[in-house]
Coordinates of C-alpha atoms and ligand atoms in Angstrom, one line a residue:
M1 CA -8.5 20.0 -20.2
K2 CA -12.0 18.4 -19.9
E3 CA -12.3 17.5 -23.6
E4 CA -8.8 15.6 -23.0
H5 CA -10.0 13.3 -20.5
T6 CA -13.3 12.3 -22.1
S7 CA -11.8 11.8 -25.5
V8 CA -9.9 8.8 -24.0
F9 CA -13.3 7.1 -24.4
F10 CA -13.0 7.3 -28.2
E11 CA -9.2 6.9 -28.9
N12 CA -8.8 4.5 -31.4
N13 CA -12.1 3.5 -31.0
K14 CA -14.0 6.2 -33.4
L15 CA -14.7 3.4 -36.1
L16 CA -16.8 1.4 -33.4
F17 CA -18.4 4.4 -32.5
A18 CA -19.5 5.7 -35.9
V19 CA -20.7 2.4 -36.9
S20 CA -22.7 1.8 -33.5
T21 CA -24.4 5.5 -34.2
V22 CA -25.3 4.5 -37.7
L23 CA -26.8 1.0 -36.8
L24 CA -28.4 2.7 -34.0
I25 CA -30.2 5.4 -36.0
I26 CA -31.3 2.7 -38.7
V27 CA -32.9 0.6 -35.9
N28 CA -34.8 3.6 -34.5
I29 CA -36.0 4.9 -38.0
L30 CA -37.3 1.4 -38.7
S31 CA -39.2 1.3 -35.6
C32 CA -41.1 4.2 -37.0
V33 CA -41.9 2.3 -40.1
Y34 CA -44.4 0.3 -37.8
A35 CA -46.7 3.1 -37.5
Y36 CA -46.5 3.5 -41.2
I37 CA -47.5 -0.2 -41.8
M38 CA -50.4 0.1 -39.4
Q39 CA -51.7 3.0 -41.1
V40 CA -51.7 1.1 -44.4
L41 CA -53.1 -2.0 -43.0
L42 CA -56.0 -0.2 -41.3
D43 CA -56.9 2.0 -44.4
A44 CA -56.6 -1.2 -46.6
S45 CA -59.0 -3.1 -44.8
T46 CA -61.5 -0.5 -44.4
G47 CA -61.1 -0.1 -48.3
G48 CA -61.7 -3.9 -48.4
N49 CA -58.4 -4.5 -50.7
V50 CA -57.2 -7.9 -49.7
K51 CA -54.4 -8.1 -52.5
Q52 CA -52.7 -5.0 -50.9
L53 CA -52.8 -7.1 -47.6
I54 CA -50.7 -9.6 -49.0
T55 CA -48.0 -7.1 -50.3
I56 CA -48.2 -5.4 -46.7
L57 CA -47.5 -8.8 -45.2
V58 CA -44.2 -9.5 -47.4
E59 CA -43.0 -6.2 -46.8
T60 CA -43.7 -6.6 -43.0
I61 CA -41.6 -9.8 -43.0
S62 CA -38.7 -8.5 -44.6
L63 CA -38.7 -5.4 -42.5
F64 CA -38.7 -7.8 -39.5
L65 CA -35.7 -9.5 -41.0
V66 CA -33.7 -6.5 -41.5
F67 CA -34.6 -5.1 -38.1
F68 CA -33.5 -8.4 -36.6
V69 CA -30.2 -8.4 -38.4
T70 CA -29.4 -4.9 -37.6
Q71 CA -29.8 -5.2 -34.0
M72 CA -27.8 -8.2 -33.9
I73 CA -24.9 -6.7 -35.4
L74 CA -25.4 -3.4 -33.4
N75 CA -25.5 -5.5 -30.2
K76 CA -21.9 -6.8 -31.0
V77 CA -20.5 -3.6 -32.3
R78 CA -21.9 -1.3 -29.3
Y79 CA -20.6 -3.4 -26.7
A80 CA -17.4 -3.7 -28.3
F81 CA -17.2 0.0 -28.1
V82 CA -18.1 0.1 -24.5
R83 CA -15.5 -2.4 -23.6
R84 CA -12.6 -0.5 -25.4
A85 CA -14.0 2.9 -23.8
M86 CA -14.1 1.5 -20.4
S87 CA -10.8 -0.3 -20.4
Q88 CA -9.0 2.9 -21.7
Y89 CA -10.6 5.2 -19.3
K90 CA -9.3 2.9 -16.5
N91 CA -6.0 2.5 -17.6
K92 CA -5.8 6.4 -18.2
V93 CA -7.0 6.8 -14.7
F94 CA -4.2 4.4 -13.1
N95 CA -1.7 6.0 -15.5
L96 CA -2.5 9.3 -14.3
L97 CA -2.1 8.3 -10.5
S98 CA 1.1 6.5 -11.1
H99 CA 2.4 9.8 -12.2
K100 CA 1.8 11.5 -9.0
S101 CA 4.4 12.2 -6.5
I102 CA 5.0 10.0 -3.5
A103 CA 4.2 13.0 -1.4
S104 CA 0.6 13.4 -2.8
F105 CA 0.0 9.8 -2.0
V106 CA 1.0 10.4 1.5
N107 CA -1.5 13.2 1.7
E108 CA -4.2 11.7 0.2
R109 CA -6.7 8.4 1.0
T110 CA -5.9 5.7 -1.2
S111 CA -9.6 4.6 -0.8
S112 CA -10.6 7.4 -3.0
Y113 CA -8.8 6.1 -6.0
V114 CA -10.4 2.6 -5.1
S115 CA -13.7 4.4 -5.0
I116 CA -13.0 6.0 -8.6
L117 CA -12.1 2.9 -10.0
T118 CA -14.9 1.0 -8.9
N119 CA -18.2 2.9 -8.1
D120 CA -17.5 5.7 -10.4
V121 CA -16.5 3.7 -13.2
T122 CA -20.2 1.8 -13.4
V123 CA -21.6 5.2 -13.1
I124 CA -19.6 6.6 -15.9
E125 CA -20.3 3.4 -17.9
N126 CA -24.3 3.7 -17.4
G127 CA -24.5 7.5 -17.4
Y128 CA -21.9 8.7 -20.0
I129 CA -21.5 5.9 -22.4
N130 CA -24.6 3.9 -22.5
G131 CA -26.4 7.0 -21.6
L132 CA -24.9 8.7 -25.3
F133 CA -26.2 5.5 -27.2
D134 CA -29.7 6.0 -25.2
I135 CA -29.6 9.5 -26.1
I136 CA -28.8 9.1 -29.8
S137 CA -31.4 6.4 -29.9
M138 CA -34.2 8.8 -28.3
C139 CA -33.3 11.6 -30.5
T140 CA -33.5 9.7 -33.7
S141 CA -36.8 7.9 -32.8
F142 CA -38.2 11.4 -31.7
A143 CA -36.9 13.1 -35.0
G144 CA -38.1 10.1 -37.2
A145 CA -41.7 10.0 -35.4
L146 CA -41.7 13.6 -35.8
L147 CA -41.1 13.9 -39.5
L148 CA -43.6 11.2 -40.2
M149 CA -46.3 13.0 -38.3
I150 CA -45.7 16.2 -40.2
W151 CA -45.9 14.2 -43.4
Y152 CA -49.2 12.8 -42.2
N153 CA -50.6 16.0 -40.8
W154 CA -48.8 19.2 -39.8
M155 CA -51.9 20.6 -37.5
M156 CA -51.8 17.2 -35.6
T157 CA -48.2 17.4 -35.1
L158 CA -48.4 21.0 -33.9
V159 CA -50.9 19.9 -31.4
V160 CA -48.5 17.0 -30.1
L161 CA -45.5 19.5 -29.9
F162 CA -47.3 22.0 -28.2
L163 CA -48.2 19.3 -25.4
C164 CA -45.0 18.0 -25.1
I165 CA -43.5 21.5 -23.9
V166 CA -44.7 20.9 -20.2
P167 CA -42.7 17.7 -19.2
I168 CA -39.5 19.0 -21.0
V169 CA -39.4 21.9 -19.1
M170 CA -40.6 20.3 -15.8
S171 CA -37.8 17.4 -16.2
V172 CA -35.0 19.6 -17.1
L173 CA -35.7 21.2 -13.6
I174 CA -35.2 18.0 -11.7
G175 CA -32.6 17.1 -13.4
D176 CA -29.8 19.3 -11.8
K177 CA -30.9 17.8 -8.6
I178 CA -29.5 14.5 -9.9
V179 CA -26.2 15.8 -10.5
H180 CA -25.8 16.9 -7.3
L181 CA -26.9 13.7 -5.6
E182 CA -24.7 11.6 -7.7
K183 CA -21.8 13.5 -6.5
G184 CA -22.8 12.9 -3.0
I185 CA -23.0 9.3 -3.5
S186 CA -19.5 9.1 -5.1
D187 CA -18.2 11.2 -2.0
K188 CA -19.9 8.6 0.1
N189 CA -19.0 5.6 -1.6
E190 CA -15.3 6.7 -0.9
K191 CA -15.8 7.0 2.7
F192 CA -17.5 3.7 2.6
V193 CA -14.4 2.0 1.0
S194 CA -12.1 3.8 3.2
I195 CA -13.7 2.4 6.4
I196 CA -13.8 -1.1 4.7
K197 CA -10.3 -0.8 4.1
D198 CA -9.3 0.3 7.5
L199 CA -11.3 -2.3 9.4
L200 CA -9.9 -5.1 7.3
M201 CA -6.2 -4.0 7.5
G202 CA -6.9 -3.4 11.3
F203 CA -8.6 -6.3 11.8
P204 CA -5.9 -7.9 14.3
V205 CA -6.1 -4.7 16.5
V206 CA -9.7 -4.8 16.3
K207 CA -10.0 -8.2 17.5
S208 CA -7.1 -8.2 20.5
F209 CA -8.7 -5.0 21.8
Q210 CA -12.1 -6.7 21.6
A211 CA -13.5 -3.5 19.6
E212 CA -15.7 -5.8 17.4
E213 CA -18.9 -4.0 18.5
Q214 CA -17.3 -0.6 17.7
A215 CA -15.9 -1.8 14.3
V216 CA -19.4 -3.0 13.4
N217 CA -20.9 0.3 14.4
L218 CA -18.6 2.0 12.2
F219 CA -19.2 0.2 9.3
C220 CA -22.9 0.6 10.0
D221 CA -23.1 4.2 9.9
E222 CA -20.8 4.7 6.7
N223 CA -23.2 1.7 5.2
T224 CA -26.6 3.6 6.3
D225 CA -25.2 6.7 4.8
L226 CA -24.2 5.4 1.4
E227 CA -27.5 3.8 0.9
K228 CA -29.3 6.7 2.3
G229 CA -27.7 8.8 -0.4
K230 CA -28.6 6.0 -3.3
E231 CA -32.3 6.1 -1.9
K232 CA -32.4 10.0 -2.5
R233 CA -31.1 9.7 -5.9
K234 CA -33.3 6.8 -6.7
A235 CA -36.4 8.9 -5.6
A236 CA -35.5 11.9 -7.5
E237 CA -35.2 9.7 -10.7
G238 CA -38.3 8.1 -9.7
T239 CA -40.0 11.2 -9.4
I240 CA -39.0 12.4 -12.8
K241 CA -40.3 9.2 -14.1
I242 CA -43.7 9.3 -12.3
I243 CA -44.4 13.0 -13.3
A244 CA -43.3 12.2 -17.0
N245 CA -45.6 9.2 -17.2
E246 CA -48.6 11.2 -16.0
V247 CA -48.2 14.0 -18.2
G248 CA -47.6 11.2 -21.0
S249 CA -51.0 9.5 -20.7
F250 CA -52.6 12.6 -20.5
I251 CA -50.9 13.9 -23.9
Q252 CA -51.8 10.6 -25.5
I253 CA -55.2 10.8 -24.9
G254 CA -55.3 14.6 -26.0
V255 CA -53.8 13.3 -29.2
F256 CA -56.4 10.6 -29.6
L257 CA -59.2 13.1 -28.9
M258 CA -57.8 15.6 -31.5
G259 CA -57.2 12.8 -34.0
A260 CA -60.8 11.5 -33.4
F261 CA -62.2 15.0 -34.2
L262 CA -60.2 15.4 -37.3
A263 CA -61.2 12.0 -38.6
I264 CA -64.7 12.7 -38.1
K265 CA -64.4 15.9 -40.1
G266 CA -62.9 13.7 -42.7
Y267 CA -59.4 15.7 -42.7
I268 CA -57.6 12.4 -42.0
T269 CA -58.1 8.5 -42.0
A270 CA -58.6 6.2 -39.1
G271 CA -55.3 4.7 -40.2
V272 CA -53.6 8.1 -39.7
V273 CA -55.2 8.3 -36.3
I274 CA -53.8 4.7 -35.3
A275 CA -50.3 5.8 -36.7
F276 CA -50.4 9.1 -34.7
V277 CA -51.1 7.1 -31.5
Q278 CA -48.5 4.5 -32.4
L279 CA -46.0 7.2 -33.2
M280 CA -46.7 8.9 -29.8
N281 CA -44.8 6.0 -28.1
N282 CA -41.8 7.2 -30.2
V283 CA -42.2 10.8 -29.3
M284 CA -43.1 10.2 -25.5
E285 CA -40.5 7.5 -24.6
P286 CA -37.6 10.1 -25.2
I287 CA -39.6 12.9 -23.4
Q288 CA -40.0 10.6 -20.6
S289 CA -36.4 9.5 -20.4
L290 CA -34.4 12.2 -22.1
P291 CA -34.1 14.5 -19.0
A292 CA -33.1 11.7 -16.9
L293 CA -30.6 10.6 -19.4
F294 CA -28.9 14.0 -19.7
A295 CA -29.1 14.3 -16.1
N296 CA -27.1 11.0 -15.5
R297 CA -24.7 12.1 -18.4
K298 CA -24.0 15.3 -16.4
A299 CA -23.7 13.4 -13.3
A300 CA -21.2 11.0 -14.8
K301 CA -19.3 13.9 -16.2
G302 CA -19.0 15.6 -12.8
L303 CA -17.4 12.1 -11.6
I304 CA -14.9 12.4 -14.8
A305 CA -14.4 16.1 -13.5
K306 CA -13.7 14.7 -10.2
M307 CA -11.2 12.1 -11.1
E308 CA -9.4 14.7 -12.8
Q309 CA -9.1 16.9 -9.9
Y310 CA -7.6 14.0 -7.8
A311 CA -5.2 13.1 -10.5
S312 CA -4.0 16.6 -10.8
N313 CA -4.2 17.4 -6.9
N314 CA -0.7 18.0 -5.3
E315 CA 1.1 17.5 -8.4
V316 CA 4.6 18.0 -7.6
K317 CA 6.0 19.9 -10.6
D318 CA 8.6 17.7 -12.4
G319 CA 12.0 19.6 -12.8
D320 CA 14.2 19.5 -16.2
E321 CA 17.6 19.4 -14.7
V322 CA 19.1 16.1 -15.7
I323 CA 22.0 14.7 -13.6
D324 CA 23.7 11.4 -13.6
D325 CA 26.1 11.7 -10.9
I326 CA 25.9 13.3 -7.4
G327 CA 29.1 14.9 -8.2
E328 CA 30.9 16.7 -5.2
G329 CA 27.8 15.8 -3.0
I330 CA 24.8 16.8 -1.4
Q331 CA 24.1 20.0 0.5
F332 CA 21.5 21.3 2.8
E333 CA 21.2 25.0 3.2
Q334 CA 19.1 26.4 6.0
V335 CA 16.4 24.0 5.3
G336 CA 13.0 24.3 7.2
F337 CA 10.0 22.2 6.7
S338 CA 6.5 22.0 8.3
Y339 CA 3.6 19.6 7.7
E340 CA 1.2 21.9 9.3
K341 CA 1.8 25.8 9.3
G342 CA 4.1 27.0 12.0
N343 CA 4.7 23.7 13.3
Y344 CA 8.4 23.1 12.1
A345 CA 9.3 19.4 11.7
L346 CA 12.8 20.7 10.8
H347 CA 14.4 23.8 11.1
D348 CA 17.5 25.6 9.7
I349 CA 19.2 22.6 8.9
S350 CA 22.7 23.0 6.9
F351 CA 25.2 20.1 6.3
K352 CA 27.3 18.6 3.6
I353 CA 27.6 15.2 2.6
E354 CA 30.6 14.0 0.5
K355 CA 30.6 11.4 -2.3
G356 CA 31.4 7.8 -1.1
K357 CA 31.0 8.6 2.8
H358 CA 29.0 7.0 5.1
Y359 CA 26.6 9.2 7.4
G360 CA 24.5 8.2 10.5
I361 CA 21.6 10.3 11.7
V362 CA 20.6 9.7 15.5
G363 CA 17.9 11.4 17.6
G364 CA 14.7 10.6 19.3
S365 CA 11.5 9.7 18.0
G366 CA 9.7 12.7 16.4
S367 CA 13.0 14.6 16.0
G368 CA 12.5 14.8 12.3
K369 CA 15.0 12.1 11.0
S370 CA 12.3 10.4 8.7
T371 CA 11.3 14.0 7.4
L372 CA 14.9 14.7 6.5
L373 CA 15.2 11.5 4.2
N374 CA 11.8 12.2 2.8
L375 CA 12.7 15.8 1.8
L376 CA 16.0 14.3 0.1
M377 CA 13.9 11.7 -1.9
G378 CA 12.0 14.5 -3.4
G379 CA 8.9 13.9 -1.4
F380 CA 8.1 17.3 -0.8
S381 CA 9.1 20.6 -2.5
N382 CA 7.5 23.4 -0.3
Y383 CA 10.4 23.5 2.2
E384 CA 12.5 26.6 3.0
G385 CA 16.1 26.9 2.0
N386 CA 17.8 24.8 -0.5
I387 CA 19.0 21.4 -1.1
Y388 CA 21.5 20.8 -3.7
I389 CA 22.7 17.6 -5.4
A390 CA 25.8 18.0 -7.7
K391 CA 25.1 21.8 -7.2
K392 CA 21.4 21.6 -8.6
E393 CA 18.5 22.3 -6.4
I394 CA 16.2 19.1 -5.9
R395 CA 13.3 20.9 -6.9
D396 CA 14.8 21.6 -10.3
I397 CA 16.1 17.9 -10.8
K398 CA 14.0 15.4 -13.0
R399 CA 12.6 13.0 -10.5
E400 CA 13.6 10.0 -12.9
C401 CA 17.2 11.2 -12.4
L402 CA 16.8 11.3 -8.8
Y403 CA 15.5 8.1 -8.1
Q404 CA 18.2 6.9 -10.4
L405 CA 20.9 8.1 -8.1
L406 CA 18.8 7.7 -4.7
S407 CA 17.0 4.8 -3.4
S408 CA 15.8 4.3 0.2
V409 CA 14.8 1.5 2.4
Q410 CA 12.0 2.6 4.6
Q411 CA 10.5 1.6 8.0
N412 CA 7.3 0.2 6.4
V413 CA 8.0 -2.2 3.6
F414 CA 5.6 -3.2 1.0
I415 CA 5.9 -6.5 -0.3
F416 CA 3.7 -7.8 -3.0
D417 CA 1.6 -10.7 -3.3
N418 CA 4.0 -12.4 -5.7
S419 CA 7.2 -14.4 -5.4
I420 CA 10.6 -13.4 -3.4
L421 CA 12.3 -12.9 -6.7
N422 CA 9.9 -10.5 -8.1
N423 CA 9.7 -8.7 -4.9
I424 CA 13.4 -8.3 -4.9
T425 CA 13.8 -7.5 -8.7
M426 CA 10.7 -5.3 -8.8
F427 CA 9.5 -7.4 -11.6
K428 CA 12.4 -6.2 -13.7
S429 CA 15.3 -8.4 -15.1
F430 CA 18.7 -8.6 -13.6
D431 CA 21.8 -10.6 -14.2
E432 CA 21.8 -13.9 -11.9
E433 CA 25.4 -12.5 -10.5
Q434 CA 23.9 -9.2 -9.4
V435 CA 20.7 -10.6 -7.7
N436 CA 23.0 -13.0 -5.9
R437 CA 25.1 -10.2 -4.6
A438 CA 22.1 -8.2 -3.2
I439 CA 20.6 -11.5 -1.5
K440 CA 24.0 -12.1 0.2
M441 CA 24.3 -8.5 1.5
S442 CA 20.9 -8.5 2.8
G443 CA 21.4 -11.5 4.6
L444 CA 18.4 -13.2 2.3
E445 CA 20.6 -16.3 1.6
K446 CA 19.4 -18.6 4.2
L447 CA 15.5 -17.7 3.4
I448 CA 16.0 -18.3 -0.2
H449 CA 18.0 -21.7 0.3
E450 CA 15.2 -22.8 2.4
K451 CA 11.8 -21.6 0.6
G452 CA 13.2 -21.0 -2.9
F453 CA 13.2 -17.8 -5.3
D454 CA 9.5 -18.6 -6.1
Y455 CA 8.1 -18.6 -2.8
L456 CA 5.0 -16.5 -2.6
C457 CA 5.3 -13.9 -0.2
G458 CA 1.3 -13.2 0.5
E459 CA -0.5 -10.3 0.9
N460 CA 1.8 -7.5 2.0
G461 CA 4.3 -10.2 3.0
I462 CA 2.3 -12.2 5.3
N463 CA 4.2 -15.4 5.0
L464 CA 7.3 -13.6 5.6
S465 CA 8.6 -12.4 9.3
G466 CA 9.4 -8.7 9.7
G467 CA 13.0 -9.2 9.3
E468 CA 12.7 -11.1 6.1
R469 CA 10.3 -8.6 4.8
Q470 CA 12.9 -5.9 5.9
R471 CA 15.9 -7.9 4.3
I472 CA 13.8 -7.9 1.0
S473 CA 13.6 -4.1 0.8
I474 CA 17.3 -3.8 1.5
A475 CA 18.2 -6.2 -1.2
R476 CA 15.7 -4.0 -3.8
C477 CA 17.8 -1.0 -3.0
I478 CA 21.4 -3.0 -3.4
L479 CA 20.1 -4.4 -6.5
K480 CA 18.8 -1.0 -7.9
N481 CA 22.5 0.0 -7.3
T482 CA 22.4 3.6 -7.1
S483 CA 25.3 5.7 -5.7
V484 CA 23.2 6.9 -2.9
M485 CA 21.5 4.7 -0.4
L486 CA 19.2 6.3 2.3
M487 CA 18.1 3.9 5.2
D488 CA 15.2 4.8 7.7
E489 CA 15.7 2.4 10.8
A490 CA 16.0 -0.3 8.1
T491 CA 17.5 -2.8 10.5
A492 CA 15.0 -2.2 13.3
A493 CA 12.9 -5.3 12.7
L494 CA 16.2 -7.6 12.3
D495 CA 17.6 -9.4 15.1
A496 CA 20.8 -7.6 16.5
E497 CA 23.0 -10.2 14.9
T498 CA 21.6 -9.8 11.4
A499 CA 21.3 -6.0 11.9
K500 CA 25.2 -5.7 12.7
T501 CA 26.1 -8.0 9.5
V502 CA 24.0 -6.2 7.0
M503 CA 24.9 -2.6 8.2
T504 CA 28.6 -3.6 8.3
Q505 CA 28.3 -4.9 4.8
I506 CA 26.6 -1.7 3.8
L507 CA 29.2 0.6 5.4
E508 CA 32.0 -1.4 3.7
M509 CA 30.8 -0.4 0.2
D510 CA 33.2 2.1 -0.8
E511 CA 31.7 3.2 -4.0
L512 CA 28.2 3.9 -2.1
T513 CA 27.3 7.1 -0.3
S514 CA 25.0 6.1 2.5
I515 CA 22.8 8.3 5.1
V516 CA 21.5 5.9 7.8
V517 CA 19.2 6.7 10.2
T518 CA 19.9 4.4 13.1
H519 CA 18.2 3.7 16.3
S520 CA 20.8 1.2 17.3
L521 CA 23.6 3.0 19.5
E522 CA 25.8 0.2 19.1
K523 CA 29.8 1.1 19.3
S524 CA 31.0 -1.2 16.5
I525 CA 28.1 0.3 14.1
L526 CA 28.4 3.9 14.9
E527 CA 32.2 3.9 14.7
R528 CA 32.2 3.0 11.0
F529 CA 30.4 6.3 9.8
D530 CA 32.3 8.9 8.6
K531 CA 30.3 11.3 10.2
L532 CA 27.2 11.3 12.5
F533 CA 24.3 14.0 12.7
V534 CA 22.3 14.3 16.1
L535 CA 18.9 15.7 15.6
Q536 CA 16.8 17.0 18.4
N537 CA 13.4 18.7 17.9
G538 CA 14.1 19.4 14.0
T539 CA 17.3 21.0 14.4
I540 CA 21.2 19.2 14.2
V541 CA 22.4 20.0 17.6
E542 CA 25.7 18.1 17.2
A543 CA 27.8 16.4 14.3
G544 CA 31.2 14.7 14.2
T545 CA 32.6 11.2 14.2
F546 CA 31.6 8.8 17.2
G547 CA 34.8 9.5 19.2
E548 CA 34.3 13.3 18.7
L549 CA 30.6 13.3 19.9
L550 CA 31.6 11.2 22.9
K551 CA 34.3 13.4 24.0
N552 CA 31.7 16.5 23.7
K553 CA 29.7 15.1 26.4
K554 CA 26.5 16.7 25.4
Y555 CA 23.1 15.5 23.7
F556 CA 24.9 12.7 22.0
Y557 CA 26.8 11.6 25.1
A558 CA 23.7 11.6 27.0
L559 CA 21.6 9.5 24.6
Y560 CA 24.3 6.9 24.4
S561 CA 24.9 6.6 27.9
L562 CA 21.1 6.0 28.4
S563 CA 20.9 3.4 25.9
G564 CA 23.2 1.3 28.1
E565 CA 25.4 0.2 25.0
Q566 CA 28.6 1.6 26.2
N567 CA 30.7 -1.3 26.6
Ligands
ADP601 P1 11.4 10.6 13.3 O1 11.5 9.9 12.1 O2 12.6 11.2 13.8 O3 10.8 9.8 14.4 P2 9.4 12.2 12.0 O4 10.4 12.9 10.9 O5 8.8 11.1 11.3 O6 10.5 12.1 13.2 O7 8.8 13.5 12.4 C1 9.1 14.7 12.8 C2 7.7 15.4 13.2 O8 6.7 15.7 12.2 C3 6.9 14.7 14.4 O9 6.7 15.7 15.1 C4 5.8 14.3 13.7 O10 4.7 14.2 14.3 C5 5.5 15.1 12.4 N1 5.0 14.5 11.1 C6 5.6 13.4 10.7 N2 5.0 13.0 9.3 C7 3.9 13.9 9.5 C8 2.8 14.0 8.5 N3 2.5 13.2 7.5 N4 1.9 15.0 8.9 C9 2.0 15.7 9.9 N5 3.0 15.6 10.8 C10 3.9 14.7 10.4
MG602 MG1 11.1 8.1 11.6

């Protein structure tokens, strides 16, 4: 599972990675050659050989050229790799999210995903991708320098290696702390994004209730918390660097002393001592930065794992039954459901929906109407009892088939910041005739006539009225042309006249099966339903036609009388 998600960086990207790695290795080996040039130069000068100096000059210039060209190419290839890797990763994350069920989104904060796609990806790019290159670079430089050292003098090399043990052990110990801190920052960032989102979306409420000060305080708290987290992380990284630097200088002096001693004794030349001191840079830099690099990489991996966990959380298993028709209809069999344990939102619900008929659901606020429709849309699978469509349990039906058969108009309509047309068609292509029918039936003709298809709706439909937004969502469903339409107080935002026209048109569609939650208890509409279900505290207390229910003189009668529409 883990491998699968990190491999996305390298998909169709292996060549760029391989070329970058090879070039990186060449560049780092070339950097060791400088030490060699210094040694030859110094020893030639002490030997008084001018001719050799000229040869060395020519060699040095060629080395410079090769070094420059390789680095330029590396620059291009490496960043091309990073670009591909990161865009592939983000696309993959979004793709995973788009496969989540509606229910899992209901239960999560979308700001988590915003944070994953903004803060976390930056950390991953630096810690995981660039970190990998840095690690390769450091290791090559270290290995190259070490080989050259051994070639010069194995005794000196042993001394160097021995001195290096201390900083390595020490920073590995601090490394784990960084991983922990990075995860903390990611979590805090998530909260920070969530607060920003809330405050911006709730801006009008904050303003009208004069709660600006409280809003600013909320923001400040999260902001401070996040920055404190970052401070801790930077401090930990800083500590590693300071200690490593300190130990580094100490080791460098040690090497110089040892070299000087061996040179005096005549084991090595002065040139070799200079080469060693130069090579010490190639050895010390990796030692100083590798622990932090590994820690950052581990931290970035932690964020990748976190993303995986989010992406797989609350996944509703897709069924494998394929249906293309609702057959004899829909059946609820002793269905119970609770959002929180022991607190039933629906209880012992049993009823039948026949194909081509229209059903109304009425009941007070909180009686479970929306929950019932959500279950039917496959929103949750942890309900008791069974819900059948064409004799197949919803849990076993492929989501794709379910959404092909059922569409729902919700209370809260989401409008994209795009044209009216794209909002109706949901960016798909349809015949003009179909679009016009949907527009007519949803009562959008006037709006289209005045503003045109290309009118921009604004962020979440800010340029439209509540009624217009609702009509767009109705048009979406009509255009989708599913055999079942669920409506959840869909006409609540429309004026009485338009609501009646829209409802009448929908209830006149013979081929359509509709289940309509309605708050409006208007006789002319209620009479058109083939059957009404009356919900109270999560159970169906009455069912029948409008006429039958009135005659019963029970709960429905009371609701209806109270609404004052009986005329
Ligand atoms: P209605 O649509 O009839 O007004 P709902 O189906 O929305 O009622 O809600 C039924 C009950 O479930 C209510 O008590 C409500 O508070 C509760 N409820 C609804 N949605 C959630 C949720 N996401 N989490 C927890 N409880 C919920
Ligand atoms: Mg509701």
